[in-house]
JSON list of C-alpha atoms in Angstrom, two decimals:
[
{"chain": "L", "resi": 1, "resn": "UNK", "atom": "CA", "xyz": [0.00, 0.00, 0.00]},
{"chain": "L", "resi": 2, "resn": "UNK", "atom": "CA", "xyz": [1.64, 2.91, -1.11]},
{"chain": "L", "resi": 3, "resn": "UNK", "atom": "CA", "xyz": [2.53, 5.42, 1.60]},
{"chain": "L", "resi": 4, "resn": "UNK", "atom": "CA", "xyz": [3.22, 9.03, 1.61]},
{"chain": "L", "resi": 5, "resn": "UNK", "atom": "CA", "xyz": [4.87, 11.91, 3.49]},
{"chain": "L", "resi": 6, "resn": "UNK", "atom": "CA", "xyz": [4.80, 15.36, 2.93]},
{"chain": "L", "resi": 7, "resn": "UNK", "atom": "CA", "xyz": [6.19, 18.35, 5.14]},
{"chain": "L", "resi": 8, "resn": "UNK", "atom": "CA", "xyz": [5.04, 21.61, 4.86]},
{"chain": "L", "resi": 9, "resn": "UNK", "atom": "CA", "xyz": [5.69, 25.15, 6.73]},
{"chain": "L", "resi": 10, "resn": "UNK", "atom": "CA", "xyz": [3.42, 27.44, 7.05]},
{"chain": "L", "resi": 11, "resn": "UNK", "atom": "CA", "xyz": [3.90, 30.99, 8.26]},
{"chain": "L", "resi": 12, "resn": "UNK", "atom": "CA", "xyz": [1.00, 31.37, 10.47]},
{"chain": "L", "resi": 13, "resn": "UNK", "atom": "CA", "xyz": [0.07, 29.35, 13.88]},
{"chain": "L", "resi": 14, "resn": "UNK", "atom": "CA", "xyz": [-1.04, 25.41, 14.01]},
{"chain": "L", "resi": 15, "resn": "UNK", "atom": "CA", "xyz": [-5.05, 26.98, 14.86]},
{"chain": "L", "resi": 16, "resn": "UNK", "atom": "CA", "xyz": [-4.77, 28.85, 11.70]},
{"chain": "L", "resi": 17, "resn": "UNK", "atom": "CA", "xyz": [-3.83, 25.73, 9.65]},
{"chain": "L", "resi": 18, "resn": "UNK", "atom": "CA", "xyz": [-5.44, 23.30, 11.39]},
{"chain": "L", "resi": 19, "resn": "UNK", "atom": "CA", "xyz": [-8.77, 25.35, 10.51]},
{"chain": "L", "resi": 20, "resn": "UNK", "atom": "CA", "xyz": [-8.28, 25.71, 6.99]},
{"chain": "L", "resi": 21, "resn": "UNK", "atom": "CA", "xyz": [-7.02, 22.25, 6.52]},
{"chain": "L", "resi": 22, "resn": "UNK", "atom": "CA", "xyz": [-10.68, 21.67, 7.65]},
{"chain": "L", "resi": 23, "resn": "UNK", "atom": "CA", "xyz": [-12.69, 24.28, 5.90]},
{"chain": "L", "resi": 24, "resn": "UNK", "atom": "CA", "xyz": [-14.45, 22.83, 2.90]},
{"chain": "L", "resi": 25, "resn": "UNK", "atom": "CA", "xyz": [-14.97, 25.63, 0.84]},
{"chain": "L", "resi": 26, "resn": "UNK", "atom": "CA", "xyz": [-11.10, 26.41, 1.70]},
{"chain": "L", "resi": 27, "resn": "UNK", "atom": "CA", "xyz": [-10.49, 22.91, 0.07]},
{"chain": "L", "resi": 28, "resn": "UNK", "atom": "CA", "xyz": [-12.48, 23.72, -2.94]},
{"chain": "L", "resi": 29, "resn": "UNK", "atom": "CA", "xyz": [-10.49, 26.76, -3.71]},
{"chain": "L", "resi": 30, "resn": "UNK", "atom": "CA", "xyz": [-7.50, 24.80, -3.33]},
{"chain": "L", "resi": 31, "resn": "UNK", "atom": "CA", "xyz": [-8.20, 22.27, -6.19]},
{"chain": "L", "resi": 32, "resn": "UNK", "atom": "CA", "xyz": [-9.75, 24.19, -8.37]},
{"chain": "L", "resi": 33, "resn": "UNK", "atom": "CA", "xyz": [-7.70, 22.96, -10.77]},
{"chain": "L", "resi": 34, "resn": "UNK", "atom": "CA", "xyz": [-9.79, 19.50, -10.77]},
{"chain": "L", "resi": 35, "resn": "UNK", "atom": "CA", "xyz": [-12.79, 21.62, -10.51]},
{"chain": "L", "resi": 36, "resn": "UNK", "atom": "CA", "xyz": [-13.33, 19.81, -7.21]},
{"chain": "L", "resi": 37, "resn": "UNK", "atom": "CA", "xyz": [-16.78, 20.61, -5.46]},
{"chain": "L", "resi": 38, "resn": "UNK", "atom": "CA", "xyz": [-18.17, 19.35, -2.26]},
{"chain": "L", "resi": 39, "resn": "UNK", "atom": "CA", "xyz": [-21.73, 17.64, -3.43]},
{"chain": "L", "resi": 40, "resn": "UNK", "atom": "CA", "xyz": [-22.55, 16.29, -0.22]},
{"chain": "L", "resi": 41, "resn": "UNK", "atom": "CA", "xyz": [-22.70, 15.63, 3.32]},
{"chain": "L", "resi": 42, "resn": "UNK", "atom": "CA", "xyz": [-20.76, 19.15, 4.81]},
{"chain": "L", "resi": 43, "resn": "UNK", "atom": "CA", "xyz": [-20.74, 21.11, 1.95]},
{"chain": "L", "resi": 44, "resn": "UNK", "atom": "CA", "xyz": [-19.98, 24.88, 3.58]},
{"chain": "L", "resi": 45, "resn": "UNK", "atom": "CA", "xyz": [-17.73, 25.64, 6.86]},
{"chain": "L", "resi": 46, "resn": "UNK", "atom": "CA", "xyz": [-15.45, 23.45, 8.98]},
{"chain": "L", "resi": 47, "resn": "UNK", "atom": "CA", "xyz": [-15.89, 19.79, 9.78]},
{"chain": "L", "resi": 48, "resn": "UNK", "atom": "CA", "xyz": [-15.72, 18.02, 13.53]},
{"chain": "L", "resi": 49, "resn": "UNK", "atom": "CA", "xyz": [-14.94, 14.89, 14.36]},
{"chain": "L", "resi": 50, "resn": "UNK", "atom": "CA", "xyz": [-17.48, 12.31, 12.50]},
{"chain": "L", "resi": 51, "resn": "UNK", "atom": "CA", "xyz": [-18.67, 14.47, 9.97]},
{"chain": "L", "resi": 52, "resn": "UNK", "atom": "CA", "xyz": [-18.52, 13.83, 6.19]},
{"chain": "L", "resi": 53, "resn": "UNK", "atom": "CA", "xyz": [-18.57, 15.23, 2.85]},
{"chain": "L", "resi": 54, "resn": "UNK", "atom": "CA", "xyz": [-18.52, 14.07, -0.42]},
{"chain": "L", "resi": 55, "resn": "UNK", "atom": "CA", "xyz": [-16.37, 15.71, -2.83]},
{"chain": "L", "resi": 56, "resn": "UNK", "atom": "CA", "xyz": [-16.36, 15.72, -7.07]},
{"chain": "L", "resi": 57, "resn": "UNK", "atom": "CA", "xyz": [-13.39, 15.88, -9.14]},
{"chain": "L", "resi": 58, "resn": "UNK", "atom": "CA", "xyz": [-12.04, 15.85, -12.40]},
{"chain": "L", "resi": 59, "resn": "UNK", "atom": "CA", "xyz": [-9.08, 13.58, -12.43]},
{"chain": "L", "resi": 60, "resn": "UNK", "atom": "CA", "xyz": [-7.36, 11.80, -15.50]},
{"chain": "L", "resi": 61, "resn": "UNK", "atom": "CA", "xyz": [-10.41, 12.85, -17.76]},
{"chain": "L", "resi": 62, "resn": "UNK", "atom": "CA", "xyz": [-12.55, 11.32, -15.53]},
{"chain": "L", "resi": 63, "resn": "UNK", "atom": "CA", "xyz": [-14.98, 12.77, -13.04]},
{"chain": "L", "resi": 64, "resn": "UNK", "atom": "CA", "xyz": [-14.67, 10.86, -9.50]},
{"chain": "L", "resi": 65, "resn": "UNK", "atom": "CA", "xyz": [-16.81, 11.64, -5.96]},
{"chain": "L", "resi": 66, "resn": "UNK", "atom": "CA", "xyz": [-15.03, 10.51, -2.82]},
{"chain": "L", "resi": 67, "resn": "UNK", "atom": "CA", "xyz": [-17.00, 10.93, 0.48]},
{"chain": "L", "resi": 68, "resn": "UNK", "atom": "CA", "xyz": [-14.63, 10.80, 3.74]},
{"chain": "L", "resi": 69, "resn": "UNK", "atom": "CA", "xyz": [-15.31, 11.23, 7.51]},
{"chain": "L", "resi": 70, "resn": "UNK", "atom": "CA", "xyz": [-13.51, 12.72, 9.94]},
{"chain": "L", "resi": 71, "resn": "UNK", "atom": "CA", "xyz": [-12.43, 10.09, 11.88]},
{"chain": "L", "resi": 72, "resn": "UNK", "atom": "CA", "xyz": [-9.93, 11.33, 14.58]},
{"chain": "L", "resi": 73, "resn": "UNK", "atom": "CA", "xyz": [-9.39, 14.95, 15.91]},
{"chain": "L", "resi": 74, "resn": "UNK", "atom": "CA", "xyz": [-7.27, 16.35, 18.36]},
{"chain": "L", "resi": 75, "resn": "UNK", "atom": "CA", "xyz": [-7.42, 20.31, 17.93]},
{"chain": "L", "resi": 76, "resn": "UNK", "atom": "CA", "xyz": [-5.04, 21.95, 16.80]},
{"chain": "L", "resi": 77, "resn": "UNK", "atom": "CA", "xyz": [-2.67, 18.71, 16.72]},
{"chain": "L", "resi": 78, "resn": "UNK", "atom": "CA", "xyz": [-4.12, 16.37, 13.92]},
{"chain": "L", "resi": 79, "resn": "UNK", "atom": "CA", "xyz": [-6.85, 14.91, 12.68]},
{"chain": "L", "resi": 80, "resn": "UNK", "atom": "CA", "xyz": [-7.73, 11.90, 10.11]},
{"chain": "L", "resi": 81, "resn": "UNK", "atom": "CA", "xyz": [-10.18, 11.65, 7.38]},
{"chain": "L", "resi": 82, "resn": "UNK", "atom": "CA", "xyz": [-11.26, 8.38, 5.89]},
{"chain": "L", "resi": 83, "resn": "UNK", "atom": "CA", "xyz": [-12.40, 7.56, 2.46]},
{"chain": "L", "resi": 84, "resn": "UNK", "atom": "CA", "xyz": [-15.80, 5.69, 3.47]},
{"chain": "L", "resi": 85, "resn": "UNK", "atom": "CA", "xyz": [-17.39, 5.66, -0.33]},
{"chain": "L", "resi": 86, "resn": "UNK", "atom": "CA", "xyz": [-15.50, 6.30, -3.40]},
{"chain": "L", "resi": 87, "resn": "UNK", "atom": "CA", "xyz": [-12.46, 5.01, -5.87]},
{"chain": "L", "resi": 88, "resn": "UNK", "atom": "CA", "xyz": [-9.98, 3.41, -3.56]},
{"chain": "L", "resi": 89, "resn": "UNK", "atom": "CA", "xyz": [-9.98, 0.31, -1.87]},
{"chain": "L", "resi": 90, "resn": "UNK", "atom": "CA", "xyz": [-8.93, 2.59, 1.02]},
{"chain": "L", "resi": 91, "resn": "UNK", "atom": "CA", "xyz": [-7.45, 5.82, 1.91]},
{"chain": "L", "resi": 92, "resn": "UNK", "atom": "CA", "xyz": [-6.77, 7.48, 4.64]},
{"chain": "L", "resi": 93, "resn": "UNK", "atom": "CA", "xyz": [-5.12, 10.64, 5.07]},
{"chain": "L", "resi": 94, "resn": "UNK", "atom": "CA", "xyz": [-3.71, 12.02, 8.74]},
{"chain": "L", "resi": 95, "resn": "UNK", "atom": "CA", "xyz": [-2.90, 16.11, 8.99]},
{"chain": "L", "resi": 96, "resn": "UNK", "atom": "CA", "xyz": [-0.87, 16.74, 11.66]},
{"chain": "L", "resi": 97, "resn": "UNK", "atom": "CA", "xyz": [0.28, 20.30, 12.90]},
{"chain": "L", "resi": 98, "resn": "UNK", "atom": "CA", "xyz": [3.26, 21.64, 15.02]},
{"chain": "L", "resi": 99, "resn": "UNK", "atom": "CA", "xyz": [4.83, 24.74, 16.11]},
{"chain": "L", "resi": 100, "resn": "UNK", "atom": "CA", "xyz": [7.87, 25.48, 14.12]},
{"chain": "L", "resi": 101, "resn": "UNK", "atom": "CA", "xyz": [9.34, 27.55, 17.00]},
{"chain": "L", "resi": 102, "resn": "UNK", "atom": "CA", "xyz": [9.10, 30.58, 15.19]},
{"chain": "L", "resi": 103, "resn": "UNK", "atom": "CA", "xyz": [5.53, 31.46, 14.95]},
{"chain": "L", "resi": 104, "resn": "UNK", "atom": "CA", "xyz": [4.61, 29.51, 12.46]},
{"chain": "L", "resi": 105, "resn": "UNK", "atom": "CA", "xyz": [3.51, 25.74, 11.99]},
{"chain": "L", "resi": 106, "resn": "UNK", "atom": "CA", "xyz": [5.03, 22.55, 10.69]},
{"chain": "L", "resi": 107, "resn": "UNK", "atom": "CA", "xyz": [2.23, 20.71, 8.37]},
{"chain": "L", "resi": 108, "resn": "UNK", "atom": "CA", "xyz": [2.66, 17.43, 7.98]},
{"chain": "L", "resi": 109, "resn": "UNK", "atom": "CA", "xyz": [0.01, 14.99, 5.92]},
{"chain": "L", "resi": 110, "resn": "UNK", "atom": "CA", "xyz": [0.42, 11.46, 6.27]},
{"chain": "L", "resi": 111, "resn": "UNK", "atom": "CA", "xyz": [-1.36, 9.28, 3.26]},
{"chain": "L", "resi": 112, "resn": "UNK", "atom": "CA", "xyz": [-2.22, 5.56, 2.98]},
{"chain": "L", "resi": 113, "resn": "UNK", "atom": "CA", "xyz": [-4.21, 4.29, 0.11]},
{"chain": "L", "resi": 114, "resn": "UNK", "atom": "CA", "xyz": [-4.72, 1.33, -2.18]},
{"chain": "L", "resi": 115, "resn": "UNK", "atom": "CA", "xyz": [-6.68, 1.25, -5.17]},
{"chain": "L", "resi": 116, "resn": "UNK", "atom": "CA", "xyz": [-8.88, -1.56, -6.24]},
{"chain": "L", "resi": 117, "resn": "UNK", "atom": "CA", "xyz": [-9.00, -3.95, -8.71]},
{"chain": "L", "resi": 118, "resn": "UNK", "atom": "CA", "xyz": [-5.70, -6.58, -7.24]},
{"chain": "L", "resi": 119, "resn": "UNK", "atom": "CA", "xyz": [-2.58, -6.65, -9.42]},
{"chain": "L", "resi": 120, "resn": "UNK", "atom": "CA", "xyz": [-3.92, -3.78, -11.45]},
{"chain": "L", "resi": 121, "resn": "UNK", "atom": "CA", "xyz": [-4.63, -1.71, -8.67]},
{"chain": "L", "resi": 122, "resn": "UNK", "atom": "CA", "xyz": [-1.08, -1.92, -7.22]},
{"chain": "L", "resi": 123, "resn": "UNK", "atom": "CA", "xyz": [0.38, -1.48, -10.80]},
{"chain": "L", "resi": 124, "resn": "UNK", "atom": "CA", "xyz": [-1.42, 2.03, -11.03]},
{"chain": "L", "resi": 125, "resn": "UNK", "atom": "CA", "xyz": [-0.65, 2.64, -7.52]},
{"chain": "L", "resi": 126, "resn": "UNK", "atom": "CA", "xyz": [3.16, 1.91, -8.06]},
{"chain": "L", "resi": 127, "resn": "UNK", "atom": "CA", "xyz": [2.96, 3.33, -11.97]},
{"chain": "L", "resi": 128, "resn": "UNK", "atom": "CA", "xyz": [1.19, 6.55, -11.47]},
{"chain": "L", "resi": 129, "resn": "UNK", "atom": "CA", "xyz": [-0.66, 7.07, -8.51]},
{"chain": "L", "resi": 130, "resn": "UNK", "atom": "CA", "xyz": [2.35, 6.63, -5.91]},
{"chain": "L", "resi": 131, "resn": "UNK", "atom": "CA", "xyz": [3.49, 9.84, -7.55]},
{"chain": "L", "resi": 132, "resn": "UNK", "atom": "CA", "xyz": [0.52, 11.76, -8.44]},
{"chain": "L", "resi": 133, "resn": "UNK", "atom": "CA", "xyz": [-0.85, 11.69, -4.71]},
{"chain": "L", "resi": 134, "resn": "UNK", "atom": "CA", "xyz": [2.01, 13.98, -3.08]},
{"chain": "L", "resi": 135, "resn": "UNK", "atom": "CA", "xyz": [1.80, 15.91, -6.65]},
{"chain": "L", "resi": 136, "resn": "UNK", "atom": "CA", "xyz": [-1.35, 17.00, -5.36]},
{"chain": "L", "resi": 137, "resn": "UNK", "atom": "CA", "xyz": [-0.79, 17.54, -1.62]},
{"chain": "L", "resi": 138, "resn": "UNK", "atom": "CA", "xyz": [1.93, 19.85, -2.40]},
{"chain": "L", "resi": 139, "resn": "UNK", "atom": "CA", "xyz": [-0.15, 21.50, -4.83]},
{"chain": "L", "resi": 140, "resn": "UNK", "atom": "CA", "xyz": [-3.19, 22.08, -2.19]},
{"chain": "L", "resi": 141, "resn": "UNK", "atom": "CA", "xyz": [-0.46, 23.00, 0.45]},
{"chain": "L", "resi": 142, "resn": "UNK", "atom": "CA", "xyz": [1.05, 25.63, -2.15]},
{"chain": "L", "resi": 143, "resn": "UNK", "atom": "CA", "xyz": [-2.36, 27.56, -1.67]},
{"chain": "L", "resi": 144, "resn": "UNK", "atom": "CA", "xyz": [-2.79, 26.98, 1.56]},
{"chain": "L", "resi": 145, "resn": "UNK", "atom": "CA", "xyz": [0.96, 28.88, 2.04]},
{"chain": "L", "resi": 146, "resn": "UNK", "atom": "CA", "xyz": [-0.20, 31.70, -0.40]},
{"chain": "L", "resi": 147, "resn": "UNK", "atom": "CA", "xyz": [-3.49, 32.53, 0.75]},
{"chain": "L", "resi": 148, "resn": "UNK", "atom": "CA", "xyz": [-2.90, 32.08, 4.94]}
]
């Protein structure tokens, strides 16, 4: 299952990020570039512990909804969402937030998945997926930098 790590600093406190990381319409904005949309569940403000939403993308030329729940949170520390409907076999994805010592915060997003479909699955995970995963982080974190 492929695994990935991706550090982050942000200039502004671990509250600050830890809220946007949760604000849907935040998340939105930041992958616009997939023309992602939250279609259901919480589709406006910040999400607690056991909420969900469902979210629509464009990804690959195809369009793809992934509903996850918020399945641990420790404010402003971390918290986990889960994939509980959508393309992967699973996913889950931890956020986890520390002062940097300097004001600011040290992001760091923690991401398990596994796509479906056996031997295929794990090709596309290892062929294109294992890579295009943190490709995206990093891009979501890029706005999150620029517009906190």
């Amino acid at each position: 299952m492929p695994r990935s790590e991706i550090v982050t600093l942000l200039p502004v406190p671990p509250r600050q990020v830890f809220d946007a990381c949760l604000d849907v319409e935040a998340h939105t904005r930041s992958m616009a570039a997939s023309g992602e949309r939250a279609v259901g569940g919480t589709t406006r403000g910040g999400l607690t512990l056991g909420q969900t939403v469902t979210f629509q993308a464009r990804h690959f030329g195809l369009t793809w909804k992934l509903t996850a729940r918020i399945t641990a949170w420790d404010p402003p520390r971390s918290f986990v969402d889960e994939q509980t409907a959508g393309p992967f076999r699973h996913w889950r994805h931890e956020h986890r937030f520390e002062p940097d010592g300097a004001g600011g915060t040290r992001m760091t997003d923690i991401i398990d998945f596994a796509s479906p479909l056996g031997p295929l699955g794990r090709l596309a995970d290892a062929a294109v997926l294992g890579r295009y995963m943190p490709r995206l982080i990093r891009s979501r974190n890029a706005y999150l930098t620029a517009h906190l």
